[in-house]
């Protein structure tokens, strides 16, 4: 089955800095890679996703890159703000298979 | 439109007791998933329903866990008898199609077994 590794487990940055979270996956057939954000006490919510036919996708201050050859994908947040503080989960899936999630990264943005 | 709702939000039970968690998916979503997150670890898949049928229950840890989705609407996850290692946050999610699309999560049930 699929195995997703996520790093780092904790990331602390100053407001305005960039943050990068990296994930690797094991199943070369995986073709859908969503990222979820879980704020304290709230439900995980999809913030961005990428499919295997695309190398990069941006949405305002958030971007995701995918390297299919190396089987890794990353979440980039620029100009971080305190409200970006949350736990971020990456996931990978293929076709109709259930997404496999990483262990999460706790991002702390200091004002 | 209401999102995925889970009940209760928190549950503290003693080892050996029984607990039943409930999930109401988004209306019209045939796919319903149960996940569990133990502190600091990944959101781990437990099982997947398509309507009332169990499509994949490979993630269920043992036979102390029983999930049902009668009528293909809401789902329950029963833990009987509960053990200390069952503590964690149990998430339910639903989606219109299987895989390759956004799964909508509930807020989770935090289960503590003491």
GROMACS .gro file of C-alpha atoms in nm:
model
  225
    1UNK     CA    1   0.000   0.000   0.000
    2UNK     CA    2   0.083   0.366  -0.010
    3UNK     CA    3   0.314   0.518   0.251
    4UNK     CA    4   0.337   0.892   0.302
    5UNK     CA    5   0.616   1.053   0.500
    6UNK     CA    6   0.582   1.416   0.609
    7UNK     CA    7   0.848   1.652   0.745
    8UNK     CA    8   0.902   1.841   0.963
    9UNK     CA    9   0.668   1.747   1.245
   10UNK     CA   10   0.694   2.098   1.386
   11UNK     CA   11   0.784   2.421   1.208
   12UNK     CA   12   0.824   2.754   1.380
   13UNK     CA   13   0.863   3.073   1.174
   14UNK     CA   14   0.841   3.448   1.220
   15UNK     CA   15   0.552   3.634   1.066
   16UNK     CA   16   0.639   3.728   0.711
   17UNK     CA   17   0.879   3.439   0.657
   18UNK     CA   18   0.812   3.149   0.422
   19UNK     CA   19   0.727   2.798   0.535
   20UNK     CA   20   0.787   2.476   0.346
   21UNK     CA   21   0.645   2.135   0.433
   22UNK     CA   22   0.764   1.829   0.244
   23UNK     CA   23   0.605   1.492   0.179
   24UNK     CA   24   0.721   1.180   0.004
   25UNK     CA   25   0.509   0.893  -0.119
   26UNK     CA   26   0.584   0.536  -0.216
   27UNK     CA   27   0.324   0.441  -0.477
   28UNK     CA   28   0.434   0.569  -0.816
   29UNK     CA   29   0.076   0.530  -0.940
   30UNK     CA   30  -0.054   0.793  -0.698
   31UNK     CA   31  -0.201   1.082  -0.894
   32UNK     CA   32  -0.386   1.306  -0.651
   33UNK     CA   33  -0.219   1.500  -0.370
   34UNK     CA   34  -0.436   1.714  -0.142
   35UNK     CA   35  -0.324   1.929   0.148
   36UNK     CA   36  -0.544   1.982   0.451
   37UNK     CA   37  -0.522   2.246   0.720
   38UNK     CA   38  -0.655   2.183   1.068
   39UNK     CA   39  -0.683   2.483   1.294
   40UNK     CA   40  -0.704   2.427   1.666
   41UNK     CA   41  -1.039   2.273   1.758
   42UNK     CA   42  -1.162   2.270   1.400
   43UNK     CA   43  -1.198   2.013   1.128
   44UNK     CA   44  -0.931   1.943   0.865
   45UNK     CA   45  -1.012   2.140   0.550
   46UNK     CA   46  -0.872   2.115   0.202
   47UNK     CA   47  -0.658   2.416   0.116
   48UNK     CA   48  -0.499   2.311  -0.210
   49UNK     CA   49  -0.451   2.000  -0.418
   50UNK     CA   50  -0.249   1.893  -0.719
   51UNK     CA   51  -0.280   1.617  -0.973
   52UNK     CA   52   0.003   1.427  -1.131
   53UNK     CA   53  -0.029   1.595  -1.467
   54UNK     CA   54   0.074   1.927  -1.312
   55UNK     CA   55   0.410   2.022  -1.159
   56UNK     CA   56   0.305   2.328  -0.964
   57UNK     CA   57  -0.011   2.500  -0.852
   58UNK     CA   58  -0.057   2.834  -0.678
   59UNK     CA   59  -0.336   2.997  -0.487
   60UNK     CA   60  -0.243   3.338  -0.348
   61UNK     CA   61   0.019   3.278  -0.078
   62UNK     CA   62   0.001   2.901  -0.103
   63UNK     CA   63   0.171   2.684  -0.363
   64UNK     CA   64   0.226   2.314  -0.405
   65UNK     CA   65   0.497   2.152  -0.615
   66UNK     CA   66   0.512   1.792  -0.731
   67UNK     CA   67   0.813   1.593  -0.845
   68UNK     CA   68   0.681   1.264  -0.980
   69UNK     CA   69   1.024   1.124  -1.053
   70UNK     CA   70   1.141   1.171  -0.698
   71UNK     CA   71   0.793   1.098  -0.559
   72UNK     CA   72   0.777   1.403  -0.341
   73UNK     CA   73   0.555   1.707  -0.313
   74UNK     CA   74   0.578   2.019  -0.104
   75UNK     CA   75   0.359   2.292   0.036
   76UNK     CA   76   0.495   2.645   0.027
   77UNK     CA   77   0.342   2.929   0.224
   78UNK     CA   78   0.482   3.276   0.162
   79UNK     CA   79   0.446   3.586   0.380
   80UNK     CA   80   0.319   3.378   0.668
   81UNK     CA   81   0.064   3.527   0.905
   82UNK     CA   82  -0.038   3.421   1.257
   83UNK     CA   83  -0.363   3.280   1.120
   84UNK     CA   84  -0.158   3.033   0.917
   85UNK     CA   85  -0.076   2.859   1.246
   86UNK     CA   86  -0.232   2.513   1.227
   87UNK     CA   87  -0.156   2.148   1.163
   88UNK     CA   88  -0.108   2.070   0.795
   89UNK     CA   89  -0.158   1.723   0.651
   90UNK     CA   90  -0.049   1.601   0.312
   91UNK     CA   91  -0.209   1.300   0.146
   92UNK     CA   92  -0.169   1.086  -0.164
   93UNK     CA   93  -0.412   0.867  -0.351
   94UNK     CA   94  -0.458   0.703  -0.689
   95UNK     CA   95  -0.774   0.642  -0.880
   96UNK     CA   96  -1.051   0.530  -0.653
   97UNK     CA   97  -0.822   0.441  -0.367
   98UNK     CA   98  -0.855   0.598  -0.026
   99UNK     CA   99  -0.613   0.885   0.046
  100UNK     CA  100  -0.319   0.800   0.269
  101UNK     CA  101  -0.224   1.083   0.502
  102UNK     CA  102   0.105   1.201   0.644
  103UNK     CA  103   0.156   1.249   1.018
  104UNK     CA  104   0.100   1.623   1.005
  105UNK     CA  105   0.314   1.932   1.055
  106UNK     CA  106   0.239   2.176   1.332
  107UNK     CA  107   0.314   2.522   1.192
  108UNK     CA  108   0.357   2.803   1.441
  109UNK     CA  109   0.381   3.157   1.311
  110UNK     CA  110   0.514   3.402   1.567
  111UNK     CA  111   0.389   3.762   1.542
  112UNK     CA  112  -2.576   2.305   0.355
  113UNK     CA  113  -2.459   2.129   0.670
  114UNK     CA  114  -2.113   1.979   0.669
  115UNK     CA  115  -2.007   1.647   0.816
  116UNK     CA  116  -2.113   1.630   1.176
  117UNK     CA  117  -1.986   1.401   1.447
  118UNK     CA  118  -2.115   1.317   1.792
  119UNK     CA  119  -2.000   1.339   2.059
  120UNK     CA  120  -1.717   1.589   2.032
  121UNK     CA  121  -1.547   1.442   2.336
  122UNK     CA  122  -1.583   1.116   2.524
  123UNK     CA  123  -1.400   0.994   2.831
  124UNK     CA  124  -1.463   0.634   2.924
  125UNK     CA  125  -1.303   0.373   3.141
  126UNK     CA  126  -1.115   0.077   3.003
  127UNK     CA  127  -1.358  -0.204   2.931
  128UNK     CA  128  -1.655   0.020   2.862
  129UNK     CA  129  -1.833   0.063   2.532
  130UNK     CA  130  -1.849   0.380   2.328
  131UNK     CA  131  -2.041   0.456   2.011
  132UNK     CA  132  -1.940   0.737   1.782
  133UNK     CA  133  -2.175   0.878   1.523
  134UNK     CA  134  -2.112   1.048   1.192
  135UNK     CA  135  -2.362   1.226   0.969
  136UNK     CA  136  -2.208   1.281   0.626
  137UNK     CA  137  -2.298   1.554   0.382
  138UNK     CA  138  -2.630   1.472   0.225
  139UNK     CA  139  -2.588   1.290  -0.104
  140UNK     CA  140  -2.236   1.171  -0.035
  141UNK     CA  141  -2.224   0.798  -0.094
  142UNK     CA  142  -1.869   0.765   0.034
  143UNK     CA  143  -1.806   0.776   0.408
  144UNK     CA  144  -1.469   0.720   0.570
  145UNK     CA  145  -1.354   0.672   0.926
  146UNK     CA  146  -1.005   0.778   1.024
  147UNK     CA  147  -0.820   0.794   1.356
  148UNK     CA  148  -0.535   1.012   1.467
  149UNK     CA  149  -0.330   0.920   1.767
  150UNK     CA  150  -0.140   1.213   1.917
  151UNK     CA  151   0.139   1.329   1.685
  152UNK     CA  152   0.085   1.058   1.429
  153UNK     CA  153  -0.077   1.033   1.088
  154UNK     CA  154  -0.448   1.039   1.018
  155UNK     CA  155  -0.485   0.666   0.976
  156UNK     CA  156  -0.753   0.508   0.762
  157UNK     CA  157  -0.996   0.274   0.937
  158UNK     CA  158  -1.268   0.193   0.687
  159UNK     CA  159  -1.469   0.311   0.391
  160UNK     CA  160  -1.840   0.279   0.314
  161UNK     CA  161  -2.002   0.321  -0.022
  162UNK     CA  162  -2.364   0.375   0.067
  163UNK     CA  163  -2.439   0.101   0.321
  164UNK     CA  164  -2.168  -0.138   0.204
  165UNK     CA  165  -1.824  -0.170   0.357
  166UNK     CA  166  -1.591  -0.113   0.064
  167UNK     CA  167  -1.267  -0.143   0.257
  168UNK     CA  168  -1.220  -0.217   0.624
  169UNK     CA  169  -0.853  -0.305   0.608
  170UNK     CA  170  -0.764  -0.033   0.857
  171UNK     CA  171  -0.982  -0.156   1.140
  172UNK     CA  172  -0.739  -0.246   1.419
  173UNK     CA  173  -0.924  -0.548   1.560
  174UNK     CA  174  -1.265  -0.700   1.620
  175UNK     CA  175  -1.337  -0.467   1.910
  176UNK     CA  176  -1.427  -0.209   1.648
  177UNK     CA  177  -1.758  -0.235   1.464
  178UNK     CA  178  -1.883   0.013   1.208
  179UNK     CA  179  -2.226   0.029   1.054
  180UNK     CA  180  -2.404   0.247   0.807
  181UNK     CA  181  -2.761   0.129   0.799
  182UNK     CA  182  -2.961   0.277   0.514
  183UNK     CA  183  -2.654   0.441   0.371
  184UNK     CA  184  -2.700   0.761   0.567
  185UNK     CA  185  -2.530   0.814   0.902
  186UNK     CA  186  -2.266   0.579   1.036
  187UNK     CA  187  -2.173   0.456   1.380
  188UNK     CA  188  -1.841   0.327   1.506
  189UNK     CA  189  -1.859   0.119   1.821
  190UNK     CA  190  -1.563   0.026   2.034
  191UNK     CA  191  -1.632  -0.262   2.270
  192UNK     CA  192  -1.457  -0.313   2.504
  193UNK     CA  193  -1.241  -0.003   2.489
  194UNK     CA  194  -0.869  -0.026   2.563
  195UNK     CA  195  -0.621   0.248   2.655
  196UNK     CA  196  -0.461   0.241   2.309
  197UNK     CA  197  -0.793   0.328   2.149
  198UNK     CA  198  -0.754   0.686   2.269
  199UNK     CA  199  -0.725   0.939   1.991
  200UNK     CA  200  -0.930   1.160   1.765
  201UNK     CA  201  -1.172   0.977   1.538
  202UNK     CA  202  -1.251   1.161   1.218
  203UNK     CA  203  -1.529   1.093   0.977
  204UNK     CA  204  -1.516   1.223   0.622
  205UNK     CA  205  -1.743   1.200   0.322
  206UNK     CA  206  -1.713   1.256  -0.050
  207UNK     CA  207  -1.928   1.234  -0.359
  208UNK     CA  208  -1.687   1.012  -0.548
  209UNK     CA  209  -1.426   0.768  -0.432
  210UNK     CA  210  -1.069   0.893  -0.442
  211UNK     CA  211  -0.914   1.170  -0.644
  212UNK     CA  212  -1.134   1.436  -0.493
  213UNK     CA  213  -1.181   1.639  -0.180
  214UNK     CA  214  -1.294   1.455   0.130
  215UNK     CA  215  -1.496   1.670   0.370
  216UNK     CA  216  -1.410   1.609   0.731
  217UNK     CA  217  -1.610   1.631   1.047
  218UNK     CA  218  -1.464   1.797   1.354
  219UNK     CA  219  -1.375   1.466   1.506
  220UNK     CA  220  -1.452   1.288   1.829
  221UNK     CA  221  -1.177   1.297   2.088
  222UNK     CA  222  -1.189   0.966   2.270
  223UNK     CA  223  -0.999   0.922   2.593
  224UNK     CA  224  -0.987   0.581   2.754
  225UNK     CA  225  -0.870   0.587   3.116
   0.00000   0.00000   0.00000
